Coordinates of C-alpha atoms and ligand atoms in Angstrom, one line a residue:
X1 CA 7.9 -34.3 -32.5
X2 CA 10.0 -35.5 -29.5
X3 CA 11.9 -32.9 -27.9
X4 CA 14.0 -35.1 -25.4
X5 CA 17.7 -34.5 -25.8
X6 CA 19.9 -31.8 -24.7
X7 CA 18.3 -28.8 -23.0
X8 CA 20.1 -25.4 -22.3
X9 CA 20.1 -25.6 -18.1
X10 CA 20.6 -23.3 -15.5
X11 CA 20.4 -24.4 -11.2
X12 CA 19.9 -22.0 -8.9
X13 CA 21.0 -23.5 -5.4
X14 CA 17.8 -23.0 -2.7
X15 CA 16.0 -21.2 -5.5
X16 CA 12.0 -21.7 -5.4
X17 CA 9.7 -21.8 -8.2
X18 CA 7.9 -18.7 -7.2
X19 CA 10.7 -16.7 -7.9
X20 CA 11.3 -17.6 -11.6
X21 CA 11.4 -14.8 -13.7
X22 CA 13.0 -14.8 -17.1
X23 CA 15.1 -11.9 -15.9
X24 CA 17.0 -14.3 -13.6
X25 CA 18.1 -16.9 -16.5
X26 CA 21.3 -17.2 -17.1
X27 CA 22.1 -20.6 -19.1
X28 CA 25.4 -21.5 -17.9
X29 CA 25.0 -25.7 -18.5
X30 CA 23.2 -28.3 -20.5
X31 CA 21.0 -31.0 -19.0
X32 CA 19.5 -34.2 -20.4
X33 CA 15.7 -34.5 -20.9
X34 CA 14.9 -36.8 -19.7
X35 CA 16.7 -36.6 -16.6
X36 CA 17.2 -35.7 -12.8
X37 CA 19.5 -32.9 -12.2
X38 CA 20.3 -34.0 -8.3
X39 CA 22.0 -37.2 -9.7
X40 CA 24.7 -34.9 -11.6
X41 CA 27.9 -34.5 -10.3
X42 CA 27.7 -31.0 -9.9
X43 CA 24.3 -31.0 -8.1
X44 CA 23.8 -34.0 -6.3
X45 CA 21.2 -34.0 -3.7
X46 CA 21.2 -30.3 -3.8
X47 CA 17.2 -28.6 -3.7
X48 CA 16.6 -25.4 -5.1
X49 CA 15.1 -24.0 -8.8
X50 CA 16.4 -25.8 -12.1
X51 CA 15.7 -24.1 -15.3
X52 CA 15.5 -25.7 -18.7
X53 CA 15.3 -24.3 -21.9
X54 CA 14.7 -25.5 -25.6
X55 CA 14.1 -23.8 -28.9
X56 CA 11.1 -25.3 -30.8
X57 CA 9.9 -24.6 -34.6
X58 CA 6.5 -24.2 -34.5
X59 CA 3.9 -22.4 -35.4
X60 CA -0.3 -22.3 -34.8
X61 CA -2.3 -24.6 -32.6
X62 CA 0.3 -27.2 -30.6
X63 CA -0.2 -29.8 -27.6
X64 CA 2.7 -29.8 -25.7
X65 CA 3.2 -33.1 -23.9
X66 CA 4.9 -33.5 -20.5
X67 CA 5.9 -37.2 -19.4
X68 CA 6.1 -36.5 -15.9
X69 CA 7.9 -34.2 -13.4
X70 CA 9.3 -33.9 -10.2
X71 CA 8.8 -32.4 -7.6
X72 CA 6.6 -29.5 -9.7
X73 CA 7.0 -27.5 -12.3
X74 CA 5.8 -24.1 -14.6
X75 CA 5.8 -24.0 -18.1
X76 CA 6.4 -21.2 -20.3
X77 CA 6.3 -20.7 -24.1
X78 CA 7.7 -17.2 -25.4
X79 CA 7.4 -16.1 -21.5
X80 CA 4.1 -16.3 -21.2
X81 CA 3.2 -19.1 -18.8
X82 CA 1.1 -21.9 -20.2
X83 CA 0.4 -24.0 -17.0
X84 CA 1.8 -25.9 -14.0
X85 CA 2.7 -29.7 -13.5
X86 CA 1.6 -30.0 -9.9
X87 CA 1.5 -33.8 -9.4
X88 CA 5.1 -35.6 -9.9
X89 CA 4.7 -38.4 -12.3
X90 CA 1.9 -37.5 -13.5
X91 CA 1.5 -36.6 -17.1
X92 CA 0.4 -33.2 -18.5
X93 CA -1.0 -31.9 -21.7
X94 CA -1.1 -28.1 -22.5
X95 CA -2.7 -26.9 -25.7
X96 CA -2.0 -23.5 -26.8
X97 CA -1.4 -20.9 -29.8
X98 CA 2.3 -21.1 -30.4
X99 CA 2.2 -18.1 -32.7
X100 CA 3.9 -17.3 -36.1
X101 CA 6.0 -19.7 -37.8
X102 CA 9.8 -20.0 -36.7
X103 CA 11.8 -20.6 -33.3
X104 CA 9.9 -20.1 -30.1
X105 CA 11.6 -20.6 -26.6
X106 CA 10.1 -23.4 -24.3
X107 CA 11.0 -23.0 -20.9
X108 CA 10.3 -25.9 -17.8
X109 CA 11.2 -24.4 -14.4
X110 CA 11.3 -27.1 -12.0
X111 CA 11.4 -27.1 -8.1
X112 CA 12.6 -29.9 -6.1
X113 CA 11.8 -28.8 -2.6
X114 CA 9.4 -30.9 -0.5
X115 CA 6.6 -29.4 0.5
X116 CA 5.2 -31.1 3.9
X117 CA 1.8 -29.0 3.7
X118 CA -1.3 -31.1 3.8
X119 CA -1.9 -31.0 0.1
X120 CA 1.5 -32.1 -0.8
X121 CA 2.1 -35.0 -3.2
X122 CA 5.2 -35.5 -1.6
X123 CA 6.3 -35.1 2.0
X124 CA 9.5 -35.4 3.6
X125 CA 9.1 -38.7 5.1
X126 CA 8.2 -40.6 2.1
X127 CA 10.5 -43.6 1.9
X128 CA 12.1 -42.9 -1.6
X129 CA 14.2 -39.9 -2.4
X130 CA 12.7 -36.7 -4.0
X131 CA 14.4 -36.5 -7.3
X132 CA 14.3 -33.1 -9.2
X133 CA 14.0 -33.1 -13.1
X134 CA 12.4 -34.0 -16.2
X135 CA 11.3 -37.8 -15.5
X136 CA 9.8 -38.4 -18.6
X137 CA 9.8 -37.9 -22.0
X138 CA 8.5 -34.2 -23.9
X139 CA 7.0 -34.0 -26.8
X140 CA 5.0 -31.4 -28.8
X141 CA 2.9 -31.7 -32.0
X142 CA 0.1 -29.7 -34.2
X143 CA -3.4 -29.9 -33.3
X144 CA -5.2 -30.5 -36.7
X145 CA -8.7 -29.9 -37.2
X146 CA -9.6 -33.5 -36.4
X147 CA -8.2 -34.7 -33.2
X148 CA -8.1 -38.2 -31.5
X149 CA -8.0 -37.6 -28.1
X150 CA -7.9 -41.4 -27.0
X151 CA -8.6 -45.4 -27.8
X152 CA -9.2 -47.7 -25.3
X153 CA -8.8 -51.3 -25.9
X154 CA -10.4 -53.7 -24.0
X155 CA -11.1 -57.4 -23.9
X156 CA -14.9 -58.1 -23.7
X157 CA -14.5 -61.8 -24.8
X158 CA -11.9 -64.2 -24.8
X159 CA -13.5 -67.0 -26.4
X160 CA -15.0 -65.2 -29.6
X161 CA -12.2 -63.4 -28.7
X162 CA -14.0 -60.1 -28.8
X163 CA -12.3 -56.5 -27.8
X164 CA -14.4 -53.1 -27.2
X165 CA -12.5 -50.2 -28.9
X166 CA -14.0 -46.7 -27.9
X167 CA -12.1 -43.5 -28.5
X168 CA -12.7 -39.6 -27.9
X169 CA -12.6 -37.4 -31.2
X170 CA -12.9 -33.8 -31.6
X171 CA -12.7 -31.1 -34.5
X172 CA -14.2 -30.9 -37.5
X173 CA -16.0 -34.6 -37.7
X174 CA -18.9 -33.8 -39.9
X175 CA -19.1 -36.4 -42.9
X176 CA -16.1 -38.1 -41.8
X177 CA -15.5 -42.3 -41.1
X178 CA -13.9 -43.6 -38.3
X179 CA -11.7 -46.9 -39.8
X180 CA -10.2 -49.3 -37.3
X181 CA -8.0 -51.8 -38.7
X182 CA -6.2 -54.7 -36.5
X183 CA -2.9 -55.9 -37.3
X184 CA -3.1 -54.1 -40.8
X185 CA -7.0 -55.7 -41.8
X186 CA -9.8 -53.2 -41.8
X187 CA -12.3 -54.2 -38.8
X188 CA -14.9 -51.5 -38.7
X189 CA -16.0 -48.0 -40.7
X190 CA -18.4 -45.9 -37.8
X191 CA -19.6 -42.6 -38.4
X192 CA -17.1 -40.2 -36.6
X193 CA -18.3 -38.6 -33.7
X194 CA -17.1 -37.3 -30.2
X195 CA -17.7 -40.2 -28.8
X196 CA -17.5 -43.7 -30.4
X197 CA -17.4 -47.2 -29.3
X198 CA -17.4 -50.6 -31.0
X199 CA -17.2 -54.1 -30.4
X200 CA -14.8 -56.3 -32.6
X201 CA -14.4 -59.7 -33.0
X202 CA -11.5 -61.2 -33.6
X203 CA -11.4 -64.8 -34.4
X204 CA -8.3 -66.9 -34.1
X205 CA -6.3 -64.5 -32.4
X206 CA -3.8 -65.1 -30.1
X207 CA -4.7 -64.3 -26.4
X208 CA -1.9 -62.5 -24.3
X209 CA -0.3 -64.2 -20.9
X210 CA 3.3 -64.1 -19.4
X211 CA 3.9 -67.5 -21.2
X212 CA 3.4 -66.1 -24.7
X213 CA 2.7 -62.3 -24.5
X214 CA 1.1 -61.8 -27.8
X215 CA 0.5 -58.3 -28.7
X216 CA -2.0 -57.1 -31.4
X217 CA -1.8 -53.3 -33.2
X218 CA -5.2 -51.5 -33.5
X219 CA -5.0 -48.3 -35.8
X220 CA -7.9 -45.5 -35.9
X221 CA -8.2 -43.3 -38.9
X222 CA -10.2 -40.4 -39.1
X223 CA -9.5 -38.5 -41.9
X224 CA -5.6 -37.6 -42.5
X225 CA -5.4 -38.2 -38.8
X226 CA -4.5 -41.8 -37.2
X227 CA -3.8 -43.1 -33.7
X228 CA -1.7 -46.8 -33.2
X229 CA -1.9 -48.4 -29.7
X230 CA -0.9 -51.9 -28.9
X231 CA -2.9 -54.3 -27.2
X232 CA -3.4 -57.6 -25.5
X233 CA -6.6 -60.0 -25.7
X234 CA -6.6 -61.3 -22.0
X235 CA -9.1 -61.6 -19.2
X236 CA -8.2 -60.7 -15.3
X237 CA -11.1 -61.4 -12.9
X238 CA -11.4 -63.1 -8.9
X239 CA -14.0 -66.0 -8.3
X240 CA -13.6 -67.8 -4.9
X241 CA -10.7 -66.1 -3.5
X242 CA -9.0 -67.2 -6.8
X243 CA -7.5 -64.8 -9.0
X244 CA -7.7 -66.1 -12.7
X245 CA -5.8 -65.0 -15.8
X246 CA -7.8 -66.4 -18.8
X247 CA -10.0 -68.4 -16.6
X248 CA -7.1 -69.9 -15.1
X249 CA -6.4 -69.5 -11.5
X250 CA -2.6 -68.3 -10.7
X251 CA -0.6 -67.4 -7.9
X252 CA 1.8 -64.0 -7.5
X253 CA 5.2 -64.4 -7.3
X254 CA 6.2 -60.8 -7.1
X255 CA 8.3 -57.8 -6.4
X256 CA 7.9 -54.7 -5.3
X257 CA 10.2 -52.4 -7.8
X258 CA 10.9 -48.7 -7.6
X259 CA 11.7 -47.5 -10.8
X260 CA 15.0 -45.8 -10.1
X261 CA 18.4 -45.6 -10.2
X262 CA 21.2 -43.5 -8.1
X263 CA 22.5 -42.3 -11.9
X264 CA 19.0 -41.6 -13.3
X265 CA 16.9 -40.8 -10.4
X266 CA 13.6 -41.4 -11.9
X267 CA 14.7 -40.9 -15.2
X268 CA 15.7 -44.6 -15.6
X269 CA 16.5 -45.5 -19.6
X270 CA 15.2 -48.0 -21.3
X271 CA 18.2 -50.6 -21.2
X272 CA 18.1 -50.7 -17.4
X273 CA 14.6 -51.2 -17.1
X274 CA 14.6 -53.9 -19.8
X275 CA 17.5 -55.7 -18.0
X276 CA 16.0 -55.3 -14.8
X277 CA 12.2 -56.7 -15.6
X278 CA 14.0 -59.3 -17.9
X279 CA 16.4 -60.5 -15.1
X280 CA 13.1 -60.8 -12.8
X281 CA 11.3 -62.9 -15.1
X282 CA 14.4 -65.1 -15.2
X283 CA 14.5 -65.4 -11.7
X284 CA 10.7 -67.0 -11.6
X285 CA 8.9 -64.0 -10.3
X286 CA 5.5 -62.9 -12.6
X287 CA 4.4 -59.7 -11.4
X288 CA 5.8 -56.3 -10.2
X289 CA 4.2 -53.9 -7.4
X290 CA 5.4 -50.2 -9.2
X291 CA 5.7 -48.8 -5.6
X292 CA 4.8 -46.3 -5.4
X293 CA 3.7 -44.1 -8.3
X294 CA 2.1 -44.6 -11.7
X295 CA 5.0 -46.6 -14.0
X296 CA 6.3 -45.4 -16.7
X297 CA 5.5 -46.0 -20.7
X298 CA 8.9 -47.7 -20.9
X299 CA 8.5 -50.0 -18.1
X300 CA 4.8 -50.8 -18.8
X301 CA 6.2 -51.5 -22.8
X302 CA 9.0 -53.6 -21.6
X303 CA 6.3 -55.8 -19.4
X304 CA 3.8 -56.0 -22.2
X305 CA 6.3 -57.6 -24.7
X306 CA 8.3 -59.5 -22.1
X307 CA 5.1 -61.0 -20.1
X308 CA 5.6 -59.6 -16.9
X309 CA 2.3 -58.7 -14.6
X310 CA 1.8 -55.0 -13.1
X311 CA 0.2 -53.7 -10.0
X312 CA -0.2 -50.1 -11.4
X313 CA -0.7 -47.2 -8.3
X314 CA -1.1 -43.6 -7.8
X315 CA 1.5 -42.0 -6.1
X316 CA 0.9 -41.7 -2.4
X317 CA 2.6 -43.0 0.9
X318 CA 1.2 -43.0 4.5
X319 CA -1.0 -39.9 4.0
X320 CA -2.8 -38.9 6.6
X321 CA -6.5 -38.3 7.3
X322 CA -6.0 -34.3 7.4
X323 CA -4.7 -34.9 3.8
X324 CA -7.4 -37.0 2.8
X325 CA -10.6 -34.8 3.5
X326 CA -8.7 -31.7 2.4
X327 CA -10.1 -30.2 -1.0
X328 CA -6.7 -29.4 -2.4
X329 CA -5.5 -32.7 -1.7
X330 CA -8.3 -34.5 -3.3
X331 CA -8.3 -32.1 -6.1
X332 CA -4.8 -33.3 -7.4
X333 CA -5.6 -37.1 -6.1
X334 CA -8.4 -37.4 -8.4
X335 CA -6.3 -35.2 -11.5
X336 CA -3.6 -38.2 -11.1
X337 CA -6.1 -41.3 -10.6
X338 CA -7.5 -40.1 -13.8
X339 CA -4.3 -39.8 -15.4
X340 CA -2.9 -43.0 -14.1
X341 CA -5.8 -45.2 -15.9
X342 CA -6.5 -43.5 -18.9
X343 CA -2.6 -43.3 -19.6
X344 CA -2.5 -46.8 -19.1
X345 CA -5.7 -48.7 -19.9
X346 CA -4.4 -50.6 -23.1
X347 CA -1.1 -52.4 -21.4
X348 CA -2.5 -56.2 -20.8
X349 CA 0.3 -56.2 -18.2
X350 CA -1.7 -54.4 -15.8
X351 CA -3.9 -56.7 -13.7
X352 CA -5.0 -54.2 -11.3
X353 CA -4.8 -50.7 -10.0
X354 CA -3.7 -49.4 -6.5
X355 CA -3.5 -46.1 -4.8
X356 CA -3.0 -44.8 -1.4
X357 CA -0.2 -47.2 -0.2
X358 CA -0.4 -47.3 3.7
X359 CA -3.0 -44.6 4.1
X360 CA -5.2 -44.4 7.8
X361 CA -7.8 -47.1 6.5
X362 CA -8.1 -47.9 10.0
X363 CA -9.6 -44.4 11.0
X364 CA -13.3 -44.0 10.0
X365 CA -12.4 -40.8 8.7
X366 CA -10.4 -42.0 5.8
X367 CA -13.4 -43.9 4.2
X368 CA -15.5 -41.3 2.5
X369 CA -12.5 -40.5 0.4
X370 CA -11.2 -44.1 0.1
X371 CA -14.4 -44.8 -1.5
X372 CA -14.3 -41.8 -3.9
X373 CA -11.1 -43.5 -5.2
X374 CA -12.4 -46.9 -5.4
X375 CA -15.8 -45.5 -7.3
X376 CA -13.5 -43.6 -9.6
X377 CA -11.1 -46.3 -11.0
X378 CA -13.7 -48.5 -11.1
X379 CA -15.9 -46.2 -13.4
X380 CA -13.0 -45.7 -15.7
X381 CA -11.7 -49.2 -15.8
X382 CA -14.9 -52.0 -14.9
X383 CA -11.9 -54.4 -16.1
X384 CA -9.8 -54.7 -13.4
X385 CA -10.0 -55.2 -9.9
X386 CA -8.8 -52.4 -7.7
X387 CA -6.7 -52.7 -4.6
X388 CA -4.5 -50.7 -2.1
X389 CA -1.8 -52.0 0.1
X390 CA -2.8 -51.9 3.9
X391 CA -0.1 -52.0 7.2
X392 CA -3.7 -52.1 9.3
X393 CA -3.7 -55.8 9.6
X394 CA -6.8 -56.8 11.4
X395 CA -7.6 -52.8 12.2
X396 CA -8.2 -52.0 8.8
X397 CA -11.9 -50.4 7.6
X398 CA -11.7 -49.9 4.0
X399 CA -11.2 -53.5 2.7
X400 CA -14.7 -53.9 1.4
X401 CA -13.8 -51.2 -1.4
X402 CA -11.1 -53.8 -2.7
X403 CA -11.3 -56.7 -5.1
X404 CA -8.4 -57.7 -3.7
X405 CA -7.1 -57.6 -0.2
X406 CA -3.5 -56.7 -0.1
X407 CA -1.4 -56.5 3.3
X408 CA 2.1 -54.6 4.1
X409 CA 3.6 -56.7 6.8
X410 CA 7.1 -56.9 8.2
X411 CA 7.6 -59.9 10.7
X412 CA 10.7 -60.7 11.8
X413 CA 11.5 -57.0 11.2
X414 CA 9.3 -54.1 12.8
X415 CA 8.0 -53.9 16.1
X416 CA 4.7 -55.3 14.8
X417 CA 1.9 -58.0 16.5
X418 CA 3.6 -61.1 17.1
X419 CA 7.1 -60.2 16.2
X420 CA 9.7 -59.6 18.8
X421 CA 11.7 -56.4 17.6
X422 CA 14.7 -57.5 19.7
X423 CA 15.4 -60.8 18.3
X424 CA 18.5 -61.1 16.2
X425 CA 18.0 -64.5 14.8
X426 CA 15.3 -65.1 12.2
X427 CA 12.0 -66.6 13.2
X428 CA 9.7 -68.8 10.7
X429 CA 7.2 -68.2 14.3
X430 CA 7.0 -64.5 13.1
X431 CA 6.2 -64.7 9.5
X432 CA 3.4 -67.5 10.8
X433 CA 1.8 -65.4 13.3
X434 CA 1.7 -62.5 11.0
X435 CA 0.5 -64.7 7.9
X436 CA -2.4 -65.9 10.8
X437 CA -3.9 -62.5 11.4
X438 CA -4.2 -61.5 8.0
X439 CA -6.0 -64.9 7.1
X440 CA -8.3 -64.6 9.7
X441 CA -9.2 -61.2 9.3
X442 CA -9.7 -62.0 5.6
X443 CA -11.4 -65.0 5.8
X444 CA -14.5 -63.0 7.9
X445 CA -17.7 -63.7 5.9
X446 CA -18.5 -60.3 5.1
X447 CA -15.5 -60.3 2.3
X448 CA -17.4 -62.8 0.5
X449 CA -13.7 -64.6 -0.5
X450 CA -11.8 -61.9 -2.0
X451 CA -8.4 -62.7 -3.2
X452 CA -5.9 -61.9 -0.2
X453 CA -2.1 -60.5 -1.1
X454 CA 0.6 -60.0 0.8
X455 CA 1.9 -57.0 -1.0
X456 CA 5.4 -56.0 1.2
X457 CA 7.5 -58.5 3.3
X458 CA 11.2 -58.4 3.9
X459 CA 14.0 -57.3 5.9
X460 CA 17.0 -55.3 5.4
X461 CA 20.3 -56.6 4.2
X462 CA 23.8 -55.1 3.9
X463 CA 25.9 -56.8 1.5
X464 CA 28.8 -58.6 2.7
X465 CA 27.1 -59.3 6.3
X466 CA 26.9 -62.8 6.6
X467 CA 26.7 -63.1 10.2
X468 CA 23.2 -64.5 10.3
X469 CA 21.7 -61.9 12.4
X470 CA 19.4 -59.0 11.4
X471 CA 20.9 -56.9 8.3
X472 CA 22.5 -59.9 7.1
X473 CA 22.3 -61.0 3.8
X474 CA 21.8 -64.5 5.5
X475 CA 18.9 -63.3 7.3
X476 CA 17.2 -61.6 5.2
X477 CA 17.8 -64.9 2.5
X478 CA 15.9 -66.9 5.2
X479 CA 12.9 -64.6 5.7
X480 CA 12.7 -64.6 1.8
X481 CA 12.6 -68.2 1.0
X482 CA 10.5 -68.9 3.8
X483 CA 7.7 -66.5 2.7
X484 CA 8.0 -68.0 -0.8
X485 CA 7.3 -71.7 0.9
X486 CA 4.9 -70.6 2.8
X487 CA 3.2 -68.8 0.1
X488 CA 3.3 -71.7 -2.4
X489 CA 1.8 -74.3 0.2
X490 CA -1.1 -71.2 1.0
X491 CA -4.5 -71.9 -0.1
X492 CA -5.9 -68.6 1.4
X493 CA -2.8 -66.4 0.4
X494 CA -3.0 -65.8 -3.3
X495 CA 0.5 -64.1 -3.8
X496 CA 3.2 -62.2 -2.3
X497 CA 5.4 -59.0 -3.6
X498 CA 8.3 -59.1 -1.7
X499 CA 10.0 -55.6 -0.3
X500 CA 12.0 -55.3 -2.5
X501 CA 13.7 -55.7 -6.0
X502 CA 16.8 -53.7 -5.2
X503 CA 17.9 -51.1 -2.7
X504 CA 16.7 -47.8 -3.3
X505 CA 17.4 -44.5 -2.2
X506 CA 15.5 -42.6 0.5
X507 CA 16.0 -40.4 3.4
X508 CA 19.3 -40.1 5.5
X509 CA 17.2 -39.3 8.8
X510 CA 19.6 -38.0 11.3
X511 CA 17.2 -39.0 14.0
X512 CA 17.4 -42.9 13.3
X513 CA 19.5 -45.6 11.9
X514 CA 16.6 -47.5 10.4
X515 CA 17.6 -45.7 6.9
X516 CA 21.5 -47.1 6.9
X517 CA 23.5 -45.0 3.9
X518 CA 20.4 -43.4 3.4
X519 CA 19.2 -46.2 1.3
X520 CA 16.3 -48.6 2.1
X521 CA 18.3 -51.9 2.2
X522 CA 15.5 -54.2 1.6
X523 CA 16.6 -55.1 -1.8
X524 CA 17.2 -58.4 -3.2
X525 CA 20.0 -56.8 -5.0
X526 CA 21.5 -53.3 -4.4
X527 CA 20.9 -50.1 -6.0
X528 CA 23.3 -51.1 -8.9
X529 CA 21.9 -54.7 -8.9
X530 CA 24.4 -56.5 -7.8
X531 CA 22.8 -59.8 -6.3
X532 CA 22.5 -60.1 -2.5
X533 CA 21.9 -64.1 -1.1
X534 CA 18.5 -63.8 -1.3
X535 CA 18.1 -63.2 -4.9
X536 CA 19.7 -66.2 -5.7
X537 CA 18.0 -67.9 -3.1
X538 CA 14.3 -66.9 -4.2
X539 CA 15.6 -67.9 -7.8
X540 CA 16.6 -71.3 -7.3
X541 CA 13.3 -71.9 -5.0
X542 CA 11.0 -70.2 -7.8
X543 CA 12.5 -72.0 -10.4
X544 CA 12.1 -75.3 -8.9
X545 CA 8.5 -74.8 -8.5
X546 CA 7.5 -73.4 -12.0
Ligands
ADA601 C1 6.4 -49.9 4.0 C2 6.5 -48.8 2.8 C3 7.3 -49.0 1.9 C4 8.9 -49.1 2.8 C5 8.7 -50.0 3.8 C6 9.8 -50.1 4.4 O1 5.7 -51.0 4.4 O2 4.9 -49.1 1.9 O3 7.7 -47.8 0.8 O4 9.0 -48.2 3.2 O5 7.4 -49.8 4.6 O6 10.9 -50.4 4.1 O7 9.9 -50.1 5.9

């Protein structure tokens, strides 16, 4: 049962989550769930304690699922604490005894203060805004005597075609059968056990790809309980420095996208997501990087349907070696890594997993935890390549942990090797120099021909500035079109994710001009999705290429 809708609400400016007690509650407003409270007219950009309340009819053993909150939450049922949500963008489940049948009080208390401690999952300087709220759907369901806790469908063979179905079951399974149907046809019957796994051949079934994103439906039934999942049959692999989708080499022409909107924060409604993804596709792009946190069910469902490839990554941004070596950070990070993969594994649109954007991967002390993460992701999902976006170019020390090597670079914008930060006019040479550094490094024999991507590149543009100098629409458009043309022809670079789809809210650092108006302005569109010149020029170029 969904609990989305209008909840009772109270905001205490400056309040902290540790201050929460039932006595401080005096609900004087309403709030939408999902929703971010600090985008609302009354509480815009305010930090404090937000208390959400909903009365729920329920009894007995229940499972409460909170799709995602930010920045952290405590959860209460009839005044008793069920647990906490400690990682933003991470789905959490709470199993509990709801008591006698009737009306019960559910409280989710949220705090949106930024924590700058070493174990923090979202520090102040992350270059995206720390909105507060219940980002994703909340639901509750009765725990029956049989439970299907997960059901994964992984493509084994695209020729036959064949998928592997594995599921975790619990409860009174003795004497029960697990029945698997695909697209309405019964395909297998197994003895119901805690872990089941079987291969199913689907002769004649159509494959999923970007042009023809065919989805199939699998139903797993055990006794009276069933679970339905959508899946696509497709294979992603890497060979001789190329990425292959269903055995065919392809290049990535992608954009980084923050799943964010000025009026919704990170609770972006389906209509906007659909509009974004369809517009990105119509412009000729084939992939999004979900920067820099696990993508919502809405984004992944839309990308499956529309045929848009996705790089899905965990929440992280320039985390220090001190964090990477802190047990508290590691525990939370592994928790969100497991959730990232387990919750999204069936989506055919996802072609790679990523973690720890721009961490200190040039420092030897970062290596052990990077390895733990890479191993963990591969253990959970051996079917997809692993990557991370490095900003350390030829100084990176962790690239051997990736199946695909990805580099963030900002030639002709930041003060990086090969770029002159004082140059006012766009220079193609700066891009060439930067790409050469990446290619020379990535072509070393020790990397054994892994595909190489430019995972971020871009320049800020303020709409209306047509001076041709830095910050103008023309400068940005020249950079973007140069990059797309160069990637198209390049033998080694297998793709690019432009930074970024649209302008996104970030910090307003009083000490610098780098984030004009408190936005990262490197969008090809502005934050309300109004196109800049680069969007039009990129579209023209990509449509001509295809
Ligand atoms: C980094 C980072 C992005 C963004 C970008 C920029 O590469 O990964 O999140 O901050 O730089 O615009 O500077």
